[in-house]
Coordinates of C-alpha atoms in Angstrom, one line a residue:
M1 CA 150.7 -62.5 180.8
V2 CA 146.9 -62.0 181.1
N3 CA 146.8 -58.4 179.9
W4 CA 148.5 -59.8 176.6
I5 CA 146.2 -63.0 176.0
Q6 CA 143.0 -60.1 176.5
R7 CA 144.6 -57.9 173.8
I8 CA 144.6 -61.4 171.6
F9 CA 141.1 -62.3 171.9
L10 CA 139.2 -58.9 172.9
V11 CA 141.0 -56.9 169.5
P12 CA 139.2 -59.1 167.3
F13 CA 136.2 -59.4 168.8
K14 CA 135.8 -55.6 168.8
A15 CA 135.8 -55.3 165.4
I16 CA 133.7 -57.9 164.3
L17 CA 131.6 -56.5 166.3
L18 CA 131.8 -53.1 164.9
V19 CA 131.4 -54.5 161.1
V20 CA 128.1 -56.0 162.3
L21 CA 126.8 -53.0 163.9
I22 CA 127.9 -50.7 160.7
G23 CA 126.2 -53.2 158.9
V24 CA 122.8 -53.3 160.6
T25 CA 122.0 -49.5 161.4
P26 CA 121.1 -49.2 157.7
W27 CA 118.9 -51.8 157.5
V28 CA 117.3 -50.6 160.8
S29 CA 117.0 -46.6 159.6
A30 CA 115.4 -48.0 156.3
E31 CA 112.9 -50.0 158.3
Q32 CA 112.1 -47.2 160.1
E33 CA 111.3 -44.7 157.0
Q34 CA 109.5 -47.2 155.4
S35 CA 105.3 -46.1 155.8
P36 CA 103.1 -48.8 156.8
S37 CA 100.8 -47.6 153.2
D38 CA 103.9 -48.9 151.3
I39 CA 103.9 -52.4 153.3
Y40 CA 100.3 -53.3 153.3
E41 CA 98.6 -51.3 150.4
P42 CA 99.2 -52.8 147.0
K43 CA 99.7 -50.3 144.4
M44 CA 97.1 -51.6 142.0
K45 CA 95.6 -49.2 139.0
R46 CA 91.6 -48.8 139.5
Q47 CA 89.8 -50.4 136.7
Q48 CA 87.7 -47.5 134.6
V49 CA 84.1 -49.7 133.7
D50 CA 81.7 -47.7 131.3
E51 CA 78.5 -48.8 133.4
S52 CA 74.9 -47.8 132.1
L53 CA 72.9 -46.4 134.5
I54 CA 69.2 -45.2 135.2
D55 CA 68.2 -42.3 134.3
D56 CA 66.5 -40.0 137.6
E57 CA 63.3 -39.9 135.5
D58 CA 60.4 -42.0 136.4
F59 CA 58.8 -42.3 133.4
E60 CA 59.2 -45.2 130.9
L61 CA 57.4 -45.6 127.6
G62 CA 57.9 -48.4 125.2
L63 CA 56.4 -50.5 122.3
Y64 CA 56.8 -54.2 122.2
F65 CA 56.1 -57.1 119.4
G66 CA 56.0 -60.6 120.1
I67 CA 53.3 -63.5 119.8
L68 CA 50.2 -64.7 121.6
N69 CA 49.4 -68.1 121.7
I70 CA 45.2 -68.0 121.7
E71 CA 43.7 -71.0 123.5
D72 CA 42.0 -73.2 121.1
F73 CA 42.9 -70.8 118.2
G74 CA 47.1 -71.2 118.0
Q75 CA 49.6 -68.8 117.5
S76 CA 49.5 -65.2 116.4
T77 CA 51.2 -62.2 116.1
L78 CA 50.9 -59.5 119.1
Q79 CA 52.2 -55.4 119.1
G80 CA 51.7 -53.1 121.6
I81 CA 52.4 -50.2 124.2
R82 CA 53.4 -50.1 127.5
F83 CA 54.0 -47.2 130.3
S84 CA 55.6 -47.4 133.6
Y85 CA 56.1 -45.4 136.4
H86 CA 58.6 -46.2 138.8
L87 CA 57.7 -45.7 142.4
S88 CA 61.2 -46.8 143.2
E89 CA 64.0 -49.2 142.5
S90 CA 62.1 -52.4 143.1
I91 CA 58.4 -51.2 142.9
S92 CA 57.0 -50.3 138.9
F93 CA 53.1 -49.7 137.6
I94 CA 52.5 -50.7 134.3
G95 CA 49.7 -50.0 132.4
S96 CA 50.0 -51.9 128.8
L97 CA 47.6 -51.9 125.6
G98 CA 48.1 -55.0 122.9
I99 CA 46.7 -56.2 119.6
A100 CA 46.1 -59.6 118.4
K101 CA 44.4 -61.2 115.6
A102 CA 42.9 -64.8 116.4
G103 CA 43.4 -67.6 113.7
L104 CA 41.1 -70.5 113.0
T105 CA 40.0 -73.2 115.8
S106 CA 40.2 -76.5 115.9
D107 CA 37.1 -77.0 115.1
E108 CA 37.1 -74.5 112.5
Q109 CA 39.8 -76.6 110.7
L110 CA 38.1 -80.0 111.2
F111 CA 34.8 -79.1 109.9
G112 CA 34.9 -76.4 107.3
I113 CA 32.2 -74.3 109.4
I114 CA 33.1 -70.7 110.2
R115 CA 31.7 -69.4 114.0
F116 CA 33.6 -66.1 114.2
T117 CA 33.7 -63.1 111.6
D118 CA 36.9 -61.3 111.5
E119 CA 35.9 -58.5 113.9
E120 CA 35.2 -61.4 116.5
R121 CA 38.9 -62.5 116.0
E122 CA 40.2 -59.3 116.9
Y123 CA 42.2 -60.0 120.6
K124 CA 42.6 -56.9 122.5
F125 CA 43.5 -56.5 126.0
Y126 CA 44.5 -53.2 128.7
D127 CA 45.8 -54.2 132.3
V128 CA 47.5 -52.8 135.3
L129 CA 50.3 -54.4 136.6
V130 CA 52.9 -54.1 139.4
A131 CA 56.1 -55.2 138.7
W132 CA 58.9 -56.1 141.7
N133 CA 62.5 -55.8 140.4
L134 CA 63.5 -59.5 141.8
L135 CA 67.6 -60.0 140.9
P136 CA 69.2 -56.9 139.7
G137 CA 72.4 -57.0 138.2
E138 CA 74.8 -56.5 135.2
T139 CA 76.0 -57.9 132.4
F140 CA 79.9 -57.8 131.2
V141 CA 80.0 -57.2 127.5
T142 CA 84.2 -56.7 127.6
D143 CA 86.4 -56.0 130.5
G144 CA 85.5 -52.1 130.5
L145 CA 81.8 -52.4 129.5
A146 CA 78.8 -53.3 131.3
F147 CA 75.1 -53.2 131.0
N148 CA 72.2 -52.6 134.0
T149 CA 70.0 -55.6 134.0
S150 CA 67.2 -56.6 135.7
F151 CA 65.0 -59.6 136.7
Y152 CA 61.3 -58.7 137.7
L153 CA 58.2 -60.3 138.6
V154 CA 54.7 -58.6 137.6
G155 CA 51.2 -59.3 138.5
G156 CA 47.9 -57.5 137.9
A157 CA 44.5 -57.5 136.3
G158 CA 42.4 -55.8 133.3
N159 CA 39.9 -56.9 130.6
T160 CA 40.2 -58.4 127.0
E161 CA 38.2 -58.1 124.2
F162 CA 37.7 -61.0 122.4
T163 CA 35.0 -63.1 120.4
G164 CA 32.5 -60.1 121.2
N165 CA 33.2 -60.3 124.8
T166 CA 34.5 -58.5 127.2
E167 CA 36.3 -60.6 130.1
F168 CA 37.8 -59.7 133.2
T169 CA 41.5 -61.0 132.9
Y170 CA 44.6 -61.7 135.3
T171 CA 48.0 -61.1 134.2
F172 CA 51.1 -62.9 135.9
G173 CA 54.5 -63.1 134.8
A174 CA 58.0 -62.3 134.5
G175 CA 60.6 -60.2 132.4
Y176 CA 64.3 -59.4 131.9
K177 CA 65.3 -55.9 131.5
I178 CA 68.8 -54.6 129.7
L179 CA 69.7 -50.8 130.3
M180 CA 71.6 -49.7 126.9
N181 CA 71.8 -46.5 128.6
D182 CA 70.6 -44.3 130.6
W183 CA 67.3 -43.5 128.6
L184 CA 67.0 -46.8 126.5
A185 CA 66.0 -50.2 127.5
I186 CA 65.2 -53.6 126.2
N187 CA 62.3 -56.0 127.3
L188 CA 61.8 -59.3 127.0
D189 CA 58.6 -60.4 128.7
M190 CA 56.5 -63.7 128.8
R191 CA 53.0 -63.3 130.7
D192 CA 49.9 -65.4 130.9
H193 CA 46.8 -63.9 130.2
M194 CA 44.0 -65.5 132.3
F195 CA 40.5 -65.2 131.8
N196 CA 37.1 -67.3 131.6
T197 CA 35.2 -68.5 128.3
D198 CA 32.2 -69.9 127.1
I199 CA 33.3 -70.7 123.3
N200 CA 32.7 -74.1 123.3
G201 CA 29.7 -74.1 125.0
T202 CA 31.4 -74.9 128.4
D203 CA 32.7 -72.5 130.8
K204 CA 36.1 -72.6 131.0
R205 CA 39.1 -71.0 132.6
T206 CA 42.0 -69.9 129.3
H207 CA 45.6 -69.3 129.2
N208 CA 47.0 -67.3 126.8
L209 CA 50.8 -67.1 127.1
E210 CA 52.7 -64.0 125.5
M211 CA 55.8 -63.5 124.6
S212 CA 57.2 -60.3 123.4
L213 CA 60.6 -58.4 123.1
G214 CA 60.1 -54.5 123.1
V215 CA 62.4 -51.4 123.4
S216 CA 61.4 -48.4 125.6
V217 CA 62.8 -44.4 126.8
Y218 CA 63.0 -43.4 129.8
F219 CA 61.9 -39.3 130.4

């Protein structure tokens, strides 16, 4: 009687257990064969970006054009040349030469009395500056095209020839550079040329503000 009851309950239980084992075994094998890289590494295609780089040359030569606000003489067009030596990625030395032609002073416009000759109105300066690359970065034009950029600070000294005098000049400012490729760059600069003068009878420090746009090449 007991054997008959055991057969009634054990036979279906063994059948169910067999079916479960058959279904679980392939799933376990598949999990064991799957590598960790297939589980954790996302299969993403790396995007290729065409990024401009600074060439390995250390010298840079460029021309620039802009506006120079000569104190007491108003705004004048400015043109010049710059030569740079890049000591490192952060520090550069810049030599600049600039020429402008001053207009009339406010007194000359008001009273009509010309005080300076055309030769004395020629504004010439040359200086040597140290540039510090403060914020290097990138500018993305499209998803696949980027240009290296940098925001830099400059400071130094030189001489200014103006109104028949040569004045020692301090220069401070900032600039923004865009590298078009590994040898061509565009520069936007703002600088303050400061020197003492007494053209109005009183010795004072003048601030002559420059805003210029330049193109330079690396070699």
